[in-house]
Amino acid sequence: MSTVATITVPKSGKQIKLPTGLFINNQFVPSVDGKETIDCINPATEEVICSVVAATTKDIDVAVAAAREAFNTTWGKHVSGIERARLLNKLADLMERDAQELAELEALDNGKPLRIARDFDVGDSVGCLRYYAGWADKIVGQSIEIDNKTKFAFTKHEPIGVCGQIIPWNYPIMMWAWKVAPALACGCTIVMKPSENTPLSALKLSELIVEAGFPPGVVNTVPSLGSVGGAALAAHRDVDKVAFTGSTLTGRKIMAAAAESNLKKVSLELGGKSPQLIFESADLDQAANWAALGILYNTGQDCTAGSRVYVQDSIYDKFVALLVTKAKQLNVGDGFDEATTAGPVVSKAQYDKIWSYIDAGKQEGAQCILGGEKRPGKGYFVDPTIFTHITPDMKIVKDEIFGPVLSVGRFSTEEEAIKLANNTTYGLGAGLHSNDANQCMRVSSALEAGTVWVNQYNLLYNNVPFGGKKQSGIGRELGSYALEEYTSVKAVQWNYGEKLDWPL
Ligand SMILES: NC(=O)C1=CN([C@@H]2O[C@H](COP(=O)(O)OP(=O)(O)OC[C@H]3O[C@@H](n4cnc5c(N)ncnc54)[C@H](O)[C@@H]3O)[C@@H](O)[C@H]2O)C=CC1
Ligand code: BAL
């Protein structure tokens, strides 16, 4: 197959030339032993955009060897923090320069609206690179006094080594940035496996890695099926750490593979079934805006999607009516239409999964008060769907759906609200809306989640840590906390005076 695809951008007709090979040692190459390719589908039209080379397990070995060689020679302990910062800042500048093209590829491959891809996905990712560029020369250890006449110790926060990074399809550029930026800032090298659903932006970013001036092998990109390339990275004996975002099911497999191979360090950002609590003192119009954003942003394909909303009895009817009004204002359509505020879901598999849950909700007796009807024609479009009259045992209430499907329940007391919210195996996000400050403090500390949003929902900042409790994950991304995921602490104990009497 050709190793450069020509991709036509809808509406503008602009043509993008994109290398489609594996990116290893700063070059786009064919597979060493495979002929498989991955078709990239535009979910708004179901048409093939282009095909990219699929890495085999042998290709993963080649990419890991390249990353190891770079770690031992040009990166790792062989490059200063100042230089790492310079390169990260340069990469951020190039991403900013190419923001439109990156967004076009993302909108085509994932389906999300072009404007949102450019302003939020690319914009926040540029910010993420700059944030970690700022950290690159500030990764410092401690000096620890043991005995002030004879001994002290100091710690070094050393790069952990070769990192396998496995990312999903819901925010392909942003998940790339969240993983690549802290790893490079700390001095790690990378084998990046983008999702087979959305590999295009990672290939474009690989071109920018070369242009920014990163040495060969520092970042390698291997599109592949999860069961092939992802599994090979998780089980690889020369990978020191694997960072993953995706389903809890796959996270479990990755952890098992890490345990059974070389006990590599693992960080997991997994699924969720996040609650939003609406108390009677809340500003209802604002709460409805945040609740709608919580479940409908990115067409609900969000690990922190606020997919369970619980409303206090006294305001239930009024709030539900408001929420329906807000949900109806969403404009689901092709991401290249200016008016679109939510695109299709990413793939046929995801579309089918969402519809199986909508059907289950109806069969289990929940009341569908909005949506719940398929659209005719092409494209994986799902309109906002709201269920009421739910019970805790329903599948739509328990399982992560990853689509614009909301379950709405009710409560009478604060205790009941907390109990309902925490009644899940997940613990990623939670929201509460109340104008009672004491209540906000009480409830935010009682909610079992890695992030609690008070009077807002779903906002993330590069300097605020993000991650899950319970079965939503292990470790933290973003903020200074992410640096711990990519460094290993070495304690150097120094004797400058103590004499050892022997035998003891
Ligand atoms: N937490 C999050 O942000 C995400 C959650 N999900 C959840 O997962 C559900 C299924 O979506 P999928 O795309 O199938 O998720 P997935 O967890 O299987 O895929 C995420 C990434 O893991 C890779 N992968 C798959 N199997 C692997 C394996 N055995 N070893 C290593 N890597 C592997 C995939 O290639 C992809 O790069 C969604 O409906 C949603 O509920 C999906 C994507 C992101
Ligand atoms: N909400 C950003 C992270 C994620 O959905 O994977």
Coordinates of C-alpha atoms and ligand atoms in Angstrom, one line a residue:
M1 CA 0.0 0.0 0.0
S2 CA 1.0 3.6 -0.4
T3 CA 2.6 5.1 2.6
V4 CA 1.1 8.5 2.1
A5 CA -2.7 9.0 1.9
T6 CA -4.4 12.0 0.4
I7 CA -7.4 12.9 2.5
T8 CA -10.0 15.3 1.3
V9 CA -11.6 17.5 4.0
P10 CA -15.4 17.8 3.7
K11 CA -16.8 21.2 2.8
S12 CA -13.5 23.0 2.1
G13 CA -12.2 20.3 -0.3
K14 CA -8.7 20.9 1.1
Q15 CA -6.4 17.9 0.7
I16 CA -4.2 16.6 3.5
K17 CA -1.2 14.4 2.8
L18 CA -0.7 12.0 5.7
P19 CA 1.9 9.2 6.1
T20 CA 0.2 6.0 6.9
G21 CA 3.1 3.8 7.9
L22 CA 4.3 2.9 11.4
F23 CA 6.4 5.7 12.9
I24 CA 9.6 4.2 14.3
N25 CA 13.0 6.0 14.8
N26 CA 11.6 9.2 13.3
Q27 CA 10.6 7.4 10.0
F28 CA 7.4 6.1 8.6
V29 CA 8.0 2.4 7.8
P30 CA 6.0 -0.6 6.6
S31 CA 5.4 -3.5 9.0
V32 CA 8.4 -5.9 9.2
D33 CA 6.3 -9.0 8.8
G34 CA 2.6 -8.0 8.3
K35 CA 0.4 -6.9 5.5
E36 CA -2.7 -5.9 7.6
T37 CA -4.1 -2.5 7.4
I38 CA -6.7 -0.6 9.5
D39 CA -9.5 1.2 7.6
C40 CA -10.3 4.6 9.1
I41 CA -14.0 5.3 8.9
N42 CA -15.8 8.7 8.9
P43 CA -18.6 8.0 11.4
A44 CA -20.8 10.7 9.9
T45 CA -20.9 9.1 6.5
E46 CA -19.6 5.5 7.1
E47 CA -17.1 6.1 4.3
V48 CA -13.5 5.0 4.4
I49 CA -11.1 7.9 4.9
C50 CA -7.9 6.0 4.3
S51 CA -6.1 2.9 5.5
V52 CA -3.1 2.8 7.8
V53 CA -0.5 0.1 8.5
A54 CA -1.4 -2.2 11.4
A55 CA 1.6 -3.1 13.7
T56 CA 2.3 -6.7 14.5
T57 CA 3.9 -8.0 17.7
K58 CA 7.2 -8.0 15.8
D59 CA 6.7 -4.3 14.9
I60 CA 6.1 -3.7 18.6
D61 CA 9.5 -5.3 19.4
V62 CA 11.2 -3.1 16.8
A63 CA 9.5 0.0 18.3
V64 CA 10.4 -0.9 21.8
A65 CA 14.0 -1.5 20.8
A66 CA 14.1 1.9 19.2
A67 CA 12.7 3.5 22.3
R68 CA 15.2 1.6 24.5
E69 CA 18.2 2.7 22.3
A70 CA 17.0 6.4 22.5
F71 CA 16.6 6.1 26.2
N72 CA 20.1 4.8 26.6
T73 CA 21.8 7.2 24.2
T74 CA 20.1 10.5 23.4
W75 CA 17.2 10.9 25.9
G76 CA 16.7 9.5 29.4
K77 CA 19.7 10.7 31.5
H78 CA 21.5 12.1 28.3
V79 CA 19.4 15.2 27.8
S80 CA 18.9 18.1 30.2
G81 CA 15.5 19.3 31.5
I82 CA 16.1 22.6 29.7
E83 CA 16.5 20.8 26.4
R84 CA 13.4 18.7 27.0
A85 CA 11.4 21.9 27.8
R86 CA 12.7 23.5 24.6
L87 CA 11.6 20.6 22.4
L88 CA 8.2 20.3 24.2
N89 CA 7.6 24.1 23.7
K90 CA 8.6 23.7 20.0
L91 CA 6.2 20.9 19.6
A92 CA 3.4 22.9 21.2
D93 CA 4.1 25.8 18.7
L94 CA 3.9 23.4 15.8
M95 CA 0.6 22.0 17.1
E96 CA -0.7 25.5 17.4
R97 CA 0.4 26.3 13.8
D98 CA -1.3 23.1 12.5
A99 CA -4.3 23.3 14.8
Q100 CA -6.8 23.5 11.9
E101 CA -5.3 20.4 10.1
L102 CA -5.1 18.4 13.3
A103 CA -8.7 19.3 14.1
E104 CA -9.8 18.3 10.5
L105 CA -8.2 14.9 10.9
E106 CA -9.8 14.5 14.4
A107 CA -13.2 15.5 13.2
L108 CA -13.1 13.2 10.3
D109 CA -11.8 10.2 12.2
N110 CA -13.8 10.6 15.4
G111 CA -16.8 12.5 14.2
K112 CA -16.6 15.4 16.7
P113 CA -17.5 18.9 15.6
L114 CA -14.5 20.6 13.8
R115 CA -14.8 23.8 15.9
I116 CA -14.7 21.9 19.2
A117 CA -11.8 19.7 18.0
R118 CA -9.8 22.8 17.2
D119 CA -10.7 25.1 20.1
F120 CA -10.9 22.5 22.9
D121 CA -9.2 19.2 21.9
V122 CA -6.2 20.8 20.1
G123 CA -6.2 24.0 22.2
D124 CA -6.1 22.1 25.6
S125 CA -3.5 19.7 24.2
V126 CA -1.2 22.6 23.2
G127 CA -1.7 23.9 26.8
C128 CA -0.8 20.5 28.2
L129 CA 2.5 20.4 26.3
R130 CA 3.4 23.8 27.5
Y131 CA 2.4 23.0 31.1
Y132 CA 4.8 20.0 31.2
A133 CA 7.5 21.9 29.3
G134 CA 7.4 24.1 32.4
W135 CA 8.0 21.1 34.6
A136 CA 10.9 19.6 32.6
D137 CA 13.7 21.4 34.4
K138 CA 12.0 21.4 37.8
I139 CA 11.9 17.7 38.5
V140 CA 13.9 17.7 41.7
G141 CA 14.4 15.4 44.6
Q142 CA 15.0 16.0 48.2
S143 CA 18.1 16.4 50.5
I144 CA 17.5 14.5 53.7
E145 CA 19.7 15.0 56.7
I146 CA 20.5 11.8 58.6
D147 CA 23.3 12.9 60.9
N148 CA 24.5 16.5 60.4
K149 CA 28.1 15.6 61.1
T150 CA 28.5 12.5 59.0
K151 CA 25.7 11.5 56.8
F152 CA 23.0 12.7 54.5
A153 CA 20.9 11.3 51.7
F154 CA 19.5 12.8 48.6
T155 CA 16.8 11.6 46.2
K156 CA 16.8 11.7 42.4
H157 CA 13.6 11.5 40.4
E158 CA 14.8 9.5 37.5
P159 CA 12.9 8.8 34.3
I160 CA 11.3 5.4 34.5
G161 CA 12.4 4.3 31.1
V162 CA 10.5 3.0 28.0
C163 CA 6.8 3.7 28.3
G164 CA 4.0 1.9 26.4
Q165 CA 1.1 4.3 26.0
I166 CA -2.3 2.9 24.9
I167 CA -4.9 5.5 24.2
P168 CA -8.6 5.5 23.3
W169 CA -10.7 7.1 20.5
N170 CA -12.9 9.5 22.4
Y171 CA -10.2 12.3 22.7
P172 CA -7.4 11.0 20.5
I173 CA -5.3 14.2 20.5
M174 CA -5.9 15.1 24.1
M175 CA -5.1 11.6 25.4
W176 CA -2.0 11.7 23.3
A177 CA -0.9 15.0 24.9
W178 CA -1.9 13.9 28.5
K179 CA 0.4 10.9 28.1
V180 CA 3.3 12.1 25.9
A181 CA 3.8 15.5 27.6
P182 CA 4.6 14.3 31.1
A183 CA 6.6 11.3 29.9
L184 CA 8.8 13.5 27.7
A185 CA 9.2 16.1 30.4
C186 CA 10.5 13.4 32.8
G187 CA 12.9 12.0 30.2
C188 CA 11.0 8.8 29.2
T189 CA 10.8 7.4 25.7
I190 CA 7.5 6.3 24.2
V191 CA 5.8 3.6 22.2
M192 CA 2.4 5.1 21.5
K193 CA -0.5 2.9 20.4
P194 CA -3.4 5.0 19.3
S195 CA -6.9 3.4 19.0
E196 CA -7.6 1.4 15.9
N197 CA -10.7 3.6 15.6
T198 CA -8.8 6.9 15.4
P199 CA -5.1 6.6 14.5
L200 CA -4.9 9.6 12.1
S201 CA -4.1 12.5 14.5
A202 CA -1.3 10.5 16.2
L203 CA 0.3 10.0 12.7
K204 CA 0.1 13.7 12.0
L205 CA 1.6 14.4 15.5
S206 CA 4.4 12.0 14.7
E207 CA 5.4 14.3 11.7
L208 CA 5.5 17.2 14.1
I209 CA 7.8 15.2 16.5
V210 CA 10.4 15.0 13.7
E211 CA 9.9 18.7 12.8
A212 CA 10.3 19.7 16.4
G213 CA 13.7 18.0 16.5
F214 CA 13.2 15.1 18.9
P215 CA 15.9 12.5 18.4
P216 CA 14.9 9.3 16.6
G217 CA 13.2 6.7 18.8
V218 CA 12.1 9.1 21.5
V219 CA 8.4 8.8 20.3
N220 CA 7.3 5.9 18.2
T221 CA 3.7 5.4 17.0
V222 CA 2.3 2.0 16.2
P223 CA -1.4 1.9 15.2
S224 CA -2.6 -1.6 15.8
L225 CA -5.5 -3.7 17.1
G226 CA -5.7 -3.7 20.9
S227 CA -5.5 -7.4 21.1
V228 CA -2.3 -7.3 19.0
G229 CA -0.2 -4.2 19.6
G230 CA -1.8 -3.2 22.9
A231 CA -1.5 -6.6 24.4
A232 CA 2.1 -6.9 23.2
L233 CA 3.0 -3.6 24.8
A234 CA 1.4 -4.6 28.1
A235 CA 3.2 -8.0 28.1
H236 CA 6.6 -6.7 26.8
R237 CA 9.5 -7.5 29.1
D238 CA 11.5 -4.4 28.0
V239 CA 8.7 -1.9 28.6
D240 CA 9.1 -0.3 32.0
K241 CA 5.7 1.3 32.3
V242 CA 2.4 1.1 30.6
A243 CA -0.1 4.0 30.7
F244 CA -3.6 3.2 29.6
T245 CA -7.0 5.0 29.1
G246 CA -10.0 2.9 28.1
S247 CA -12.4 0.4 29.4
T248 CA -12.2 -1.3 32.8
L249 CA -12.3 -4.7 31.1
T250 CA -9.1 -3.9 29.1
G251 CA -7.5 -2.2 32.1
R252 CA -7.8 -5.5 34.0
K253 CA -6.1 -7.4 31.1
I254 CA -3.3 -4.9 31.0
M255 CA -2.7 -5.2 34.7
A256 CA -2.6 -8.9 34.5
A257 CA -0.2 -8.9 31.5
A258 CA 2.1 -6.5 33.4
A259 CA 2.0 -8.7 36.5
E260 CA 2.7 -11.8 34.5
S261 CA 5.6 -10.3 32.4
N262 CA 8.0 -7.9 34.2
L263 CA 5.9 -6.2 36.8
K264 CA 6.1 -3.0 34.9
K265 CA 4.5 0.1 36.5
V266 CA 0.9 0.6 35.4
S267 CA -1.4 3.6 35.4
L268 CA -5.0 3.1 34.4
E269 CA -7.7 5.7 33.6
L270 CA -10.8 3.6 33.2
G271 CA -14.6 3.8 32.9
G272 CA -17.2 5.5 35.0
K273 CA -20.8 5.9 35.9
S274 CA -20.6 9.3 37.3
P275 CA -23.5 10.8 39.4
Q276 CA -24.7 14.4 39.4
L277 CA -26.7 15.4 42.5
I278 CA -29.2 18.3 42.1
F279 CA -30.2 19.8 45.5
E280 CA -33.2 22.0 46.0
S281 CA -31.2 25.2 46.8
A282 CA -29.3 25.0 43.4
D283 CA -29.6 27.5 40.7
L284 CA -31.7 25.2 38.6
D285 CA -31.1 26.8 35.2
Q286 CA -27.3 26.6 35.7
A287 CA -27.5 23.1 37.2
A288 CA -29.5 22.0 34.1
N289 CA -26.8 23.5 31.8
W290 CA -24.0 21.6 33.6
A291 CA -26.0 18.4 33.8
A292 CA -26.7 18.6 30.0
L293 CA -23.0 19.3 29.3
G294 CA -22.1 16.4 31.6
I295 CA -23.9 13.8 29.6
L296 CA -24.0 15.3 26.1
Y297 CA -20.5 16.7 25.6
N298 CA -18.6 14.6 23.1
T299 CA -21.9 12.7 22.5
G300 CA -21.6 11.2 25.9
Q301 CA -18.3 9.4 24.9
D302 CA -16.5 10.6 28.0
C303 CA -15.1 8.7 30.9
T304 CA -16.5 11.2 33.3
A305 CA -19.9 11.4 31.5
G306 CA -22.5 12.4 34.2
S307 CA -24.7 9.5 33.2
R308 CA -26.8 9.4 36.4
V309 CA -28.6 12.5 37.6
Y310 CA -30.4 12.4 41.0
V311 CA -32.8 15.3 41.7
Q312 CA -34.3 16.3 45.1
D313 CA -38.1 15.5 45.2
S314 CA -39.2 19.1 45.8
I315 CA -37.6 20.3 42.5
Y316 CA -37.8 17.1 40.5
D317 CA -40.6 18.0 38.0
K318 CA -39.3 21.5 37.3
F319 CA -35.7 20.3 36.9
V320 CA -36.5 17.4 34.6
A321 CA -38.5 19.7 32.3
L322 CA -35.6 22.1 32.2
L323 CA -33.1 19.3 31.4
V324 CA -35.3 18.1 28.5
T325 CA -35.4 21.6 27.1
K326 CA -31.6 21.9 27.3
A327 CA -31.0 18.5 25.8
K328 CA -33.3 19.4 22.9
Q329 CA -31.1 22.4 22.1
L330 CA -28.2 20.1 21.2
N331 CA -27.6 19.9 17.5
V332 CA -26.5 16.4 16.6
G333 CA -25.0 16.2 13.1
D334 CA -22.0 16.0 10.8
G335 CA -19.0 17.6 12.6
F336 CA -18.2 19.6 9.4
D337 CA -21.5 21.4 9.6
E338 CA -21.1 24.8 11.3
A339 CA -24.3 24.4 13.3
T340 CA -23.4 21.0 14.8
T341 CA -22.7 20.9 18.5
A342 CA -22.4 17.1 18.8
G343 CA -21.3 14.6 16.2
P344 CA -22.0 10.9 15.6
V345 CA -20.6 8.3 17.9
V346 CA -17.3 6.9 16.8
S347 CA -18.0 3.5 15.3
K348 CA -20.6 0.9 14.4
A349 CA -19.6 -1.1 17.5
Q350 CA -20.2 1.9 19.8
Y351 CA -23.5 2.7 18.0
D352 CA -24.7 -0.9 18.4
K353 CA -23.6 -0.9 22.1
I354 CA -25.5 2.3 22.8
W355 CA -28.7 1.0 21.1
S356 CA -28.5 -2.3 23.0
Y357 CA -28.6 -0.2 26.3
I358 CA -31.5 2.0 25.1
D359 CA -33.4 -1.2 24.2
A360 CA -32.5 -2.7 27.6
G361 CA -33.7 0.5 29.4
K362 CA -37.1 0.2 27.7
Q363 CA -37.4 -3.5 28.4
E364 CA -36.4 -3.1 32.0
G365 CA -39.3 -0.6 32.6
A366 CA -37.5 2.8 32.6
Q367 CA -39.5 5.6 31.0
C368 CA -37.9 7.1 27.9
I369 CA -38.9 10.8 28.0
L370 CA -36.6 12.0 25.3
G371 CA -35.0 10.4 22.2
G372 CA -34.8 6.6 22.0
E373 CA -35.6 6.5 18.3
K374 CA -33.1 5.6 15.6
R375 CA -32.6 8.1 12.7
P376 CA -32.9 6.8 9.1
G377 CA -29.9 7.1 6.8
K378 CA -26.2 6.9 7.0
G379 CA -24.0 7.8 10.0
Y380 CA -23.7 6.6 13.6
F381 CA -26.0 9.4 15.0
V382 CA -27.6 9.0 18.4
D383 CA -29.9 11.8 19.7
P384 CA -30.0 12.7 23.4
T385 CA -31.9 10.1 25.3
I386 CA -33.3 10.5 28.8
F387 CA -34.8 7.8 31.0
T388 CA -36.7 8.4 34.2
H389 CA -38.4 6.0 36.7
I390 CA -35.2 4.1 37.1
T391 CA -34.1 1.5 39.7
P392 CA -30.6 0.7 40.9
D393 CA -30.5 -2.7 39.3
M394 CA -31.2 -1.6 35.7
K395 CA -28.4 -2.0 33.2
I396 CA -28.7 1.6 32.1
V397 CA -28.1 2.7 35.7
K398 CA -25.2 0.3 36.5
D399 CA -23.1 0.1 33.3
E400 CA -21.0 2.6 31.4
I401 CA -22.8 3.2 28.1
F402 CA -20.5 5.9 26.6
G403 CA -23.2 7.6 24.7
P404 CA -25.8 10.4 25.1
V405 CA -28.0 8.3 27.4
L406 CA -29.0 9.7 30.8
S407 CA -30.7 8.0 33.7
V408 CA -32.6 10.4 36.0
G409 CA -33.6 9.4 39.5
R410 CA -34.9 11.2 42.6
F411 CA -34.0 11.5 46.3
S412 CA -35.5 13.2 49.4
T413 CA -32.6 13.5 51.8
E414 CA -28.9 14.3 51.5
E415 CA -28.0 10.9 53.0
E416 CA -30.1 9.2 50.4
A417 CA -28.5 11.2 47.6
I418 CA -25.0 10.2 48.8
K419 CA -26.0 6.6 49.0
L420 CA -27.4 6.5 45.5
A421 CA -24.4 8.4 44.1
N422 CA -21.9 6.0 45.7
N423 CA -23.8 2.9 44.7
T424 CA -21.5 2.0 41.8
T425 CA -18.3 0.0 41.3
Y426 CA -16.8 3.1 39.6
G427 CA -15.3 6.3 41.1
L428 CA -14.1 8.6 38.4
G429 CA -16.2 11.8 38.6
A430 CA -19.2 13.2 40.6
G431 CA -21.0 16.5 40.6
L432 CA -23.2 18.3 43.0
H433 CA -25.2 21.4 42.6
S434 CA -26.3 23.3 45.7
N435 CA -26.2 26.9 47.1
D436 CA -25.6 25.6 50.6
A437 CA -21.9 25.9 51.3
N438 CA -22.0 23.5 54.2
Q439 CA -23.8 21.0 52.2
C440 CA -21.3 21.3 49.4
M441 CA -18.5 20.6 51.8
R442 CA -20.3 17.6 53.4
V443 CA -21.3 16.0 50.2
S444 CA -18.1 16.6 48.3
S445 CA -16.2 14.8 51.0
A446 CA -18.7 11.9 51.1
L447 CA -18.6 11.3 47.3
E448 CA -16.4 8.4 46.3
A449 CA -14.7 9.8 43.2
G450 CA -11.3 11.1 42.0
T451 CA -12.9 14.4 40.9
V452 CA -15.9 16.1 42.5
W453 CA -17.3 19.1 40.7
V454 CA -19.3 21.6 42.7
N455 CA -21.8 23.8 40.8
Q456 CA -20.1 22.8 37.5
Y457 CA -19.3 19.6 35.7
N458 CA -16.7 18.0 33.4
L459 CA -14.2 20.8 33.3
L460 CA -10.5 19.7 33.4
Y461 CA -7.4 21.8 33.7
N462 CA -3.9 20.8 32.9
N463 CA -2.7 21.8 36.4
V464 CA -5.4 19.8 38.3
P465 CA -4.9 16.0 38.8
F466 CA -7.3 13.6 37.2
G467 CA -7.9 10.0 37.8
G468 CA -10.2 7.4 39.5
K469 CA -11.0 5.6 42.6
K470 CA -12.5 2.1 42.9
Q471 CA -12.7 0.4 39.5
S472 CA -12.1 3.7 37.6
G473 CA -8.4 3.5 37.7
I474 CA -5.0 3.7 39.3
G475 CA -2.7 6.7 39.3
R476 CA -3.2 10.3 38.3
E477 CA -2.8 12.2 35.1
L478 CA -2.3 16.0 34.8
G479 CA -0.8 18.4 37.3
S480 CA 2.4 17.7 39.1
Y481 CA 0.9 14.3 40.2
A482 CA 1.5 12.9 36.7
L483 CA 5.2 13.3 37.1
E484 CA 5.2 10.5 39.7
E485 CA 3.9 8.2 37.1
Y486 CA 6.9 8.6 34.9
T487 CA 9.7 8.8 37.5
S488 CA 11.4 6.4 39.8
V489 CA 12.8 7.7 43.0
K490 CA 16.4 6.8 43.8
A491 CA 17.8 7.4 47.3
V492 CA 21.5 8.0 47.4
Q493 CA 22.9 7.6 50.9
W494 CA 26.2 9.4 51.5
N495 CA 28.6 8.8 54.3
Y496 CA 31.2 11.6 54.9
G497 CA 32.4 10.7 58.4
E498 CA 31.0 7.6 60.1
K499 CA 33.5 4.8 60.6
L500 CA 32.3 1.3 60.7
D501 CA 33.6 -0.8 63.6
W502 CA 33.9 -4.4 62.5
P503 CA 32.7 -7.0 63.6
L504 CA 29.4 -5.5 64.8
Ligands
LIG1 N1 -12.2 5.7 30.0 C1 -12.3 6.0 28.8 O1 -12.0 7.2 28.4 C2 -12.8 5.1 27.7 C3 -13.7 4.1 28.0 N2 -14.1 3.2 27.0 C4 -15.1 2.2 27.3 O2 -14.8 1.0 26.7 C5 -15.9 0.6 25.9 C6 -15.4 -0.2 24.7 O3 -14.6 0.6 23.9 P1 -13.2 0.0 23.3 O4 -12.7 0.9 22.2 O5 -13.4 -1.4 23.0 O6 -12.3 0.1 24.6 P2 -10.9 -0.5 24.9 O7 -10.6 -0.3 26.3 O8 -10.8 -1.9 24.5 O9 -9.9 0.4 24.0 C7 -9.0 1.4 24.4 C8 -7.6 1.1 23.9 O10 -7.2 -0.1 24.4 C9 -6.7 -0.9 23.4 N3 -6.9 -2.3 23.7 C10 -7.9 -3.1 23.5 N4 -7.7 -4.4 23.9 C11 -6.5 -4.4 24.4 C12 -5.7 -5.4 25.1 N5 -6.1 -6.6 25.3 N6 -4.5 -5.0 25.6 C13 -4.0 -3.8 25.4 N7 -4.7 -2.8 24.8 C14 -6.0 -3.1 24.3 C15 -7.5 -0.4 22.2 O11 -6.8 -0.8 21.0 C16 -7.5 1.1 22.4 O12 -6.3 1.6 22.0 C17 -16.6 1.9 25.5 O13 -17.9 1.7 25.2 C18 -16.5 2.7 26.8 O14 -17.5 2.2 27.7 C19 -13.6 3.4 25.7 C20 -12.7 4.3 25.4 C21 -12.3 5.3 26.4
BAL2 N1 -12.9 13.5 30.0 C1 -11.6 13.4 29.5 C2 -11.0 12.0 29.7 C3 -11.7 10.9 29.0 O1 -12.8 10.9 28.7 O2 -11.0 9.9 28.7

